[in-house]
Short mmCIF file of C-alpha atoms and ligand atoms in Angstrom, two decimals:
data_model
loop_
_atom_site.label_atom_id
_atom_site.label_comp_id
_atom_site.label_asym_id
_atom_site.label_seq_id
_atom_site.Cartn_x
_atom_site.Cartn_y
_atom_site.Cartn_z
CA MET A 1 -68.47 26.84 97.51
CA LYS A 2 -65.92 23.92 99.38
CA LEU A 3 -68.31 20.68 99.93
CA TYR A 4 -67.25 18.03 102.58
CA THR A 5 -68.21 15.16 103.70
CA LEU A 6 -67.31 14.48 107.44
CA LEU A 7 -67.48 12.05 109.97
CA SER A 8 -69.46 13.85 113.19
CA GLU A 9 -70.92 12.24 116.32
CA ASN A 10 -70.12 9.10 114.25
CA GLU A 11 -72.22 9.97 111.51
CA GLU A 12 -71.65 11.10 108.09
CA LEU A 13 -72.44 14.25 107.03
CA VAL A 14 -72.37 16.40 104.29
CA ALA A 15 -71.03 19.86 105.22
CA VAL A 16 -70.52 23.59 103.17
CA GLU A 17 -67.53 25.93 104.58
CA ALA A 18 -68.03 29.61 105.87
CA ALA A 19 -66.15 32.54 105.08
CA ASN A 20 -64.14 31.63 108.34
CA GLY A 21 -63.27 27.93 107.21
CA GLN A 22 -65.49 26.93 109.85
CA MET A 23 -67.86 23.79 108.72
CA ILE A 24 -71.25 23.89 108.64
CA SER A 25 -73.55 21.31 108.35
CA VAL A 26 -75.53 21.07 104.94
CA GLU A 27 -78.91 20.29 106.72
CA THR A 28 -78.55 23.02 108.75
CA LEU A 29 -79.32 25.49 106.36
CA GLY A 30 -82.35 23.90 105.21
CA VAL A 31 -81.20 20.95 102.56
CA ASN A 32 -81.55 17.75 103.47
CA ALA A 33 -78.87 15.56 101.63
CA ALA A 34 -77.97 12.15 103.18
CA ASP A 35 -75.02 11.92 101.40
CA MET A 36 -73.24 13.59 98.39
CA ASN A 37 -74.34 11.94 96.04
CA GLU A 38 -77.22 12.46 96.82
CA LEU A 39 -76.41 16.23 96.89
CA ILE A 40 -75.31 16.05 93.62
CA ASP A 41 -78.36 14.10 91.90
CA ARG A 42 -80.66 16.71 93.47
CA TRP A 43 -78.39 20.58 93.00
CA GLU A 44 -81.07 21.96 90.97
CA ASP A 45 -83.16 21.98 94.00
CA PHE A 46 -80.09 22.49 96.41
CA GLY A 47 -77.45 24.21 94.28
CA GLY A 48 -79.22 27.81 94.75
CA LEU A 49 -80.48 27.34 98.66
CA LEU A 50 -77.64 26.39 99.79
CA LYS A 51 -75.73 28.79 98.08
CA GLU A 52 -77.87 31.50 99.46
CA LYS A 53 -78.40 30.27 102.96
CA LEU A 54 -74.44 30.67 102.60
CA ALA A 55 -74.29 34.08 101.64
CA GLU A 56 -76.32 34.95 104.68
CA LEU A 57 -74.31 33.07 107.04
CA ASN A 58 -71.26 34.39 106.21
CA ALA A 59 -72.85 37.87 106.23
CA ASP A 60 -73.38 36.76 110.25
CA GLU A 61 -70.34 36.23 111.97
CA ASN A 62 -71.75 35.03 114.84
CA ALA A 63 -74.64 32.64 113.33
CA ALA A 64 -71.47 31.14 111.29
CA ALA A 65 -70.22 30.57 115.00
CA ASP A 66 -73.40 29.53 115.91
CA LYS A 67 -73.39 26.89 113.93
CA ALA A 68 -70.30 25.78 113.21
CA LEU A 69 -68.96 22.00 113.79
CA LYS A 70 -66.83 21.42 116.67
CA ASP A 71 -65.47 17.73 116.01
CA TYR A 72 -65.38 16.28 113.37
CA LYS A 73 -62.92 13.84 110.95
CA VAL A 74 -63.04 15.08 107.16
CA LEU A 75 -63.98 12.30 105.06
CA ALA A 76 -63.24 10.96 101.02
CA PRO A 77 -65.73 14.25 99.95
CA ILE A 78 -67.97 10.84 98.02
CA PRO A 79 -66.95 7.74 100.40
CA ARG A 80 -68.71 5.73 97.64
CA PRO A 81 -68.98 6.35 94.61
CA LYS A 82 -72.13 5.03 92.41
CA GLN A 83 -69.80 3.48 89.75
CA ASP A 84 -66.09 3.27 88.96
CA VAL A 85 -63.82 6.44 88.87
CA VAL A 86 -63.35 6.75 84.98
CA CYS A 87 -59.07 7.28 84.63
CA LEU A 88 -57.63 8.60 81.95
CA GLY A 89 -54.33 7.41 81.89
CA VAL A 90 -50.26 8.81 80.44
CA ASN A 91 -52.48 12.61 79.71
CA TYR A 92 -49.15 14.89 80.52
CA PHE A 93 -46.76 15.57 78.36
CA ASP A 94 -44.07 14.94 80.08
CA HIS A 95 -46.07 12.11 82.11
CA MET A 96 -45.78 10.35 78.85
CA LYS A 97 -42.00 9.65 78.56
CA GLU A 98 -41.27 8.27 82.14
CA ALA A 99 -43.92 5.94 81.84
CA ALA A 100 -43.15 4.59 77.87
CA ALA A 101 -39.40 4.33 80.49
CA GLY A 102 -40.73 2.76 83.00
CA ILE A 103 -43.35 0.62 81.13
CA ASP A 104 -43.66 -1.79 77.85
CA PHE A 105 -45.95 1.02 76.52
CA VAL A 106 -46.27 2.37 73.54
CA LYS A 107 -47.22 6.01 72.66
CA LYS A 108 -50.64 6.27 71.38
CA ALA A 109 -52.33 8.58 69.38
CA GLU A 110 -55.70 8.18 71.40
CA THR A 111 -56.29 8.71 74.90
CA ILE A 112 -56.25 5.95 77.27
CA TYR A 113 -59.17 5.43 79.32
CA PHE A 114 -59.66 2.79 82.00
CA SER A 115 -61.42 2.62 85.33
CA LYS A 116 -60.59 2.20 89.24
CA ARG A 117 -63.14 0.32 91.53
CA VAL A 118 -63.65 2.14 94.36
CA SER A 119 -66.12 0.72 96.26
CA ARG A 120 -64.60 3.08 98.77
CA ALA A 121 -62.41 6.23 98.38
CA ASN A 122 -60.16 6.69 101.07
CA ASP A 123 -60.10 9.56 103.12
CA PRO A 124 -57.96 12.68 103.68
CA ASP A 125 -55.45 11.31 106.72
CA GLY A 126 -56.32 7.41 105.10
CA LEU A 127 -53.62 4.58 105.49
CA ILE A 128 -52.64 3.57 102.74
CA PRO A 129 -53.01 0.24 102.86
CA MET A 130 -49.49 -1.74 101.67
CA TYR A 131 -50.63 -5.44 100.66
CA ASP A 132 -47.53 -7.92 100.90
CA PHE A 133 -47.62 -9.13 96.97
CA VAL A 134 -47.71 -5.38 96.17
CA ASP A 135 -43.48 -4.73 95.42
CA SER A 136 -44.08 -1.24 93.79
CA LEU A 137 -46.36 0.78 95.44
CA ASP A 138 -46.58 4.24 93.84
CA TYR A 139 -48.03 7.62 93.39
CA GLU A 140 -50.34 9.73 91.12
CA ALA A 141 -51.40 13.36 91.89
CA GLU A 142 -54.83 14.18 89.51
CA LEU A 143 -57.32 16.18 89.24
CA GLY A 144 -60.55 15.08 89.69
CA VAL A 145 -63.51 15.87 88.07
CA ILE A 146 -67.74 15.36 88.98
CA ILE A 147 -70.24 15.36 86.72
CA GLY A 148 -73.52 16.78 87.99
CA LYS A 149 -75.57 16.72 85.27
CA ASP A 150 -76.57 13.32 82.72
CA ALA A 151 -74.23 13.58 80.12
CA PHE A 152 -74.96 12.15 76.62
CA HIS A 153 -73.55 12.76 73.11
CA VAL A 154 -72.27 16.40 74.76
CA SER A 155 -69.96 18.06 73.06
CA LYS A 156 -66.37 20.01 74.54
CA GLU A 157 -68.20 23.58 73.89
CA ASN A 158 -70.77 22.39 76.01
CA ALA A 159 -68.85 20.34 78.36
CA GLY A 160 -68.60 22.22 81.20
CA GLU A 161 -72.37 22.65 82.23
CA TYR A 162 -72.72 18.97 83.17
CA ILE A 163 -69.11 19.94 85.96
CA PHE A 164 -70.37 19.42 89.64
CA GLY A 165 -66.76 20.34 90.86
CA TYR A 166 -62.99 19.00 91.19
CA THR A 167 -61.23 17.32 93.22
CA VAL A 168 -58.32 15.88 94.60
CA ILE A 169 -57.81 12.20 93.87
CA ASN A 170 -54.66 10.07 94.26
CA ASP A 171 -54.41 7.52 91.88
CA VAL A 172 -52.07 4.72 93.99
CA SER A 173 -51.28 2.05 92.07
CA GLY A 174 -49.30 -1.06 92.88
CA ARG A 175 -47.69 -1.13 89.62
CA ASN A 176 -46.42 -4.77 89.53
CA VAL A 177 -49.88 -5.70 89.59
CA GLN A 178 -50.47 -3.19 87.38
CA LYS A 179 -47.91 -4.42 84.96
CA ARG A 180 -48.77 -8.61 85.11
CA HIS A 181 -52.12 -8.19 84.61
CA GLN A 182 -51.50 -6.19 81.43
CA GLN A 183 -54.73 -4.29 81.90
CA TRP A 184 -54.53 -2.15 84.78
CA TYR A 185 -57.42 -2.20 86.12
CA LEU A 186 -56.59 -4.52 89.35
CA GLY A 187 -53.23 -2.51 89.97
CA LYS A 188 -55.64 0.04 90.97
CA SER A 189 -58.56 -1.10 92.29
CA LEU A 190 -57.66 -2.82 95.51
CA ASP A 191 -58.96 -1.03 98.79
CA GLY A 192 -57.56 2.50 99.96
CA TYR A 193 -55.71 2.79 96.84
CA THR A 194 -58.06 5.67 96.27
CA PRO A 195 -57.53 8.94 98.53
CA MET A 196 -60.12 11.33 98.01
CA GLY A 197 -60.56 15.15 98.90
CA PRO A 198 -60.27 17.22 101.29
CA CYS A 199 -63.13 18.28 99.49
CA ILE A 200 -64.92 19.40 96.19
CA VAL A 201 -64.94 23.17 94.65
CA THR A 202 -67.87 23.50 92.55
CA ALA A 203 -66.80 24.79 89.06
CA ASP A 204 -67.82 27.76 89.62
CA GLU A 205 -65.35 28.36 91.63
CA ILE A 206 -62.08 27.33 89.27
CA ARG A 207 -62.35 29.98 86.04
CA ASP A 208 -59.98 27.98 84.35
CA ALA A 209 -59.56 23.62 85.74
CA HIS A 210 -56.40 23.80 82.89
CA ASP A 211 -54.63 26.51 84.64
CA LEU A 212 -53.82 24.94 88.19
CA ALA A 213 -50.66 24.12 89.90
CA ILE A 214 -50.68 20.18 90.94
CA ARG A 215 -48.17 18.89 93.29
CA CYS A 216 -47.14 15.67 95.06
CA SER A 217 -44.31 15.49 97.73
CA VAL A 218 -43.31 12.32 99.56
CA ASN A 219 -41.94 13.16 103.35
CA GLY A 220 -41.70 16.57 102.33
CA GLU A 221 -39.79 16.19 98.89
CA LEU A 222 -41.13 17.98 96.15
CA ARG A 223 -41.44 14.56 93.52
CA GLN A 224 -44.27 16.22 90.67
CA ASN A 225 -44.57 19.72 90.08
CA SER A 226 -46.88 20.09 87.06
CA ASN A 227 -49.67 22.29 86.00
CA THR A 228 -53.19 21.02 84.94
CA LYS A 229 -52.37 23.07 81.88
CA TYR A 230 -50.46 20.22 80.57
CA MET A 231 -53.02 17.94 80.18
CA ILE A 232 -53.08 16.43 76.97
CA THR A 233 -56.74 15.70 76.33
CA SER A 234 -58.44 18.24 78.36
CA VAL A 235 -61.38 17.77 80.38
CA GLU A 236 -64.49 19.42 78.23
CA GLU A 237 -62.24 16.86 75.79
CA ALA A 238 -62.91 13.72 77.77
CA VAL A 239 -66.73 14.39 78.44
CA ALA A 240 -67.29 14.87 75.23
CA GLU A 241 -65.51 11.89 74.02
CA LEU A 242 -67.00 9.43 76.98
CA SER A 243 -70.44 10.64 76.27
CA GLN A 244 -70.00 10.49 72.70
CA GLY A 245 -72.57 6.51 73.28
CA MET A 246 -71.82 6.39 77.27
CA THR A 247 -73.90 8.38 79.22
CA LEU A 248 -71.75 9.94 82.01
CA GLN A 249 -74.58 9.81 84.82
CA LYS A 250 -74.01 12.38 87.46
CA GLY A 251 -71.50 11.55 90.04
CA THR A 252 -69.29 10.34 88.20
CA VAL A 253 -65.99 10.57 89.34
CA ILE A 254 -63.07 11.44 86.37
CA ALA A 255 -59.44 11.11 87.03
CA THR A 256 -58.04 13.07 84.92
CA GLY A 257 -53.99 11.78 84.69
CA THR A 258 -50.44 12.35 86.82
CA PRO A 259 -47.72 14.59 85.16
CA ALA A 260 -43.91 13.32 85.56
CA GLY A 261 -43.36 12.93 88.75
CA VAL A 262 -43.84 9.26 89.92
CA ALA A 263 -41.70 6.69 91.58
CA MET A 264 -41.73 4.30 88.46
CA GLY A 265 -40.04 7.54 86.29
CA MET A 266 -37.37 7.75 88.83
CA ASN A 267 -33.86 5.74 87.37
CA PRO A 268 -34.19 4.36 90.09
CA PRO A 269 -37.66 3.53 90.78
CA VAL A 270 -38.28 5.12 94.91
CA TRP A 271 -41.20 2.76 95.32
CA LEU A 272 -43.64 4.15 98.75
CA LYS A 273 -42.06 1.67 101.61
CA SER A 274 -44.55 1.55 105.20
CA GLY A 275 -44.45 4.79 107.36
CA ASP A 276 -44.62 7.60 104.34
CA GLU A 277 -45.98 10.04 104.12
CA VAL A 278 -47.79 11.37 100.27
CA CYS A 279 -48.75 15.10 99.63
CA CYS A 280 -50.66 15.68 96.79
CA GLU A 281 -51.84 18.87 96.29
CA ILE A 282 -54.11 20.65 94.34
CA GLU A 283 -54.07 25.03 93.77
CA LYS A 284 -57.55 25.88 94.73
CA ILE A 285 -58.94 22.91 95.97
CA GLY A 286 -56.26 22.03 98.84
CA VAL A 287 -53.89 18.90 99.81
CA LEU A 288 -54.53 15.70 100.16
CA ARG A 289 -52.45 13.96 103.15
CA ASN A 290 -51.94 10.04 103.17
CA VAL A 291 -49.34 7.56 105.11
CA VAL A 292 -48.44 4.34 104.03
CA SER A 293 -49.71 1.96 106.48
MG1 MG B 1 -53.37 7.79 87.17
#
């Protein structure tokens, strides 16, 4: 299923995409989830019902057309993550080379974990703010993973059972702020720096999360062009390692790192500027398009 958070008639609602591409509010299918966090929280109650009702609807063109939302705006699928987004740093082999060249960064054998404050995830089509104290604005297309069940001390082999679905994240970064403070937290946590979407694709529809094309273009110029198979630490390895002594609560969002091609790795770097259009795309999920304000 492709799940969305939409704004329709000034109300936020959760919707599912019908086979004909139309958006159906989950409430009209008998699923009373106030928002995506609640839908994930109560997936054991709601998941089967939603799947069944959607199948019925898809079998009846007229019913789907009747229920389809006519006027809406697509928001980030999880507009307000319950906790900071957990991020993997330098998790593609090719990005490791450019990142090491661009900043004072020493290759580490262990996975780098950091977090990103996301009080409000930026929407598909939302503006990426240009702050006057950021002189090196950068993009990072990443596969976002959403945890579906509280995960504690999970093995790599069982980690897949804890994954609710996948989305696209742009880990927008103010490089001068990121470097100045040594820890990356501030330079990656500014308001508007986490565009997410356009949807969550449930895990049952992605046969292999490590075989997805991942791209980013700026003003139509392809900058990142890779595949999730080049991740260094896999999604399952990350879930296993993170959960060894820390509960990953359901609804947790993990950003799994970005491939080569960020502005920081170019010589000279071509930073984002006002008016630039950034499109992050992952196969089977969709395109996340944002413009710099
Ligand atoms: Mg990143």
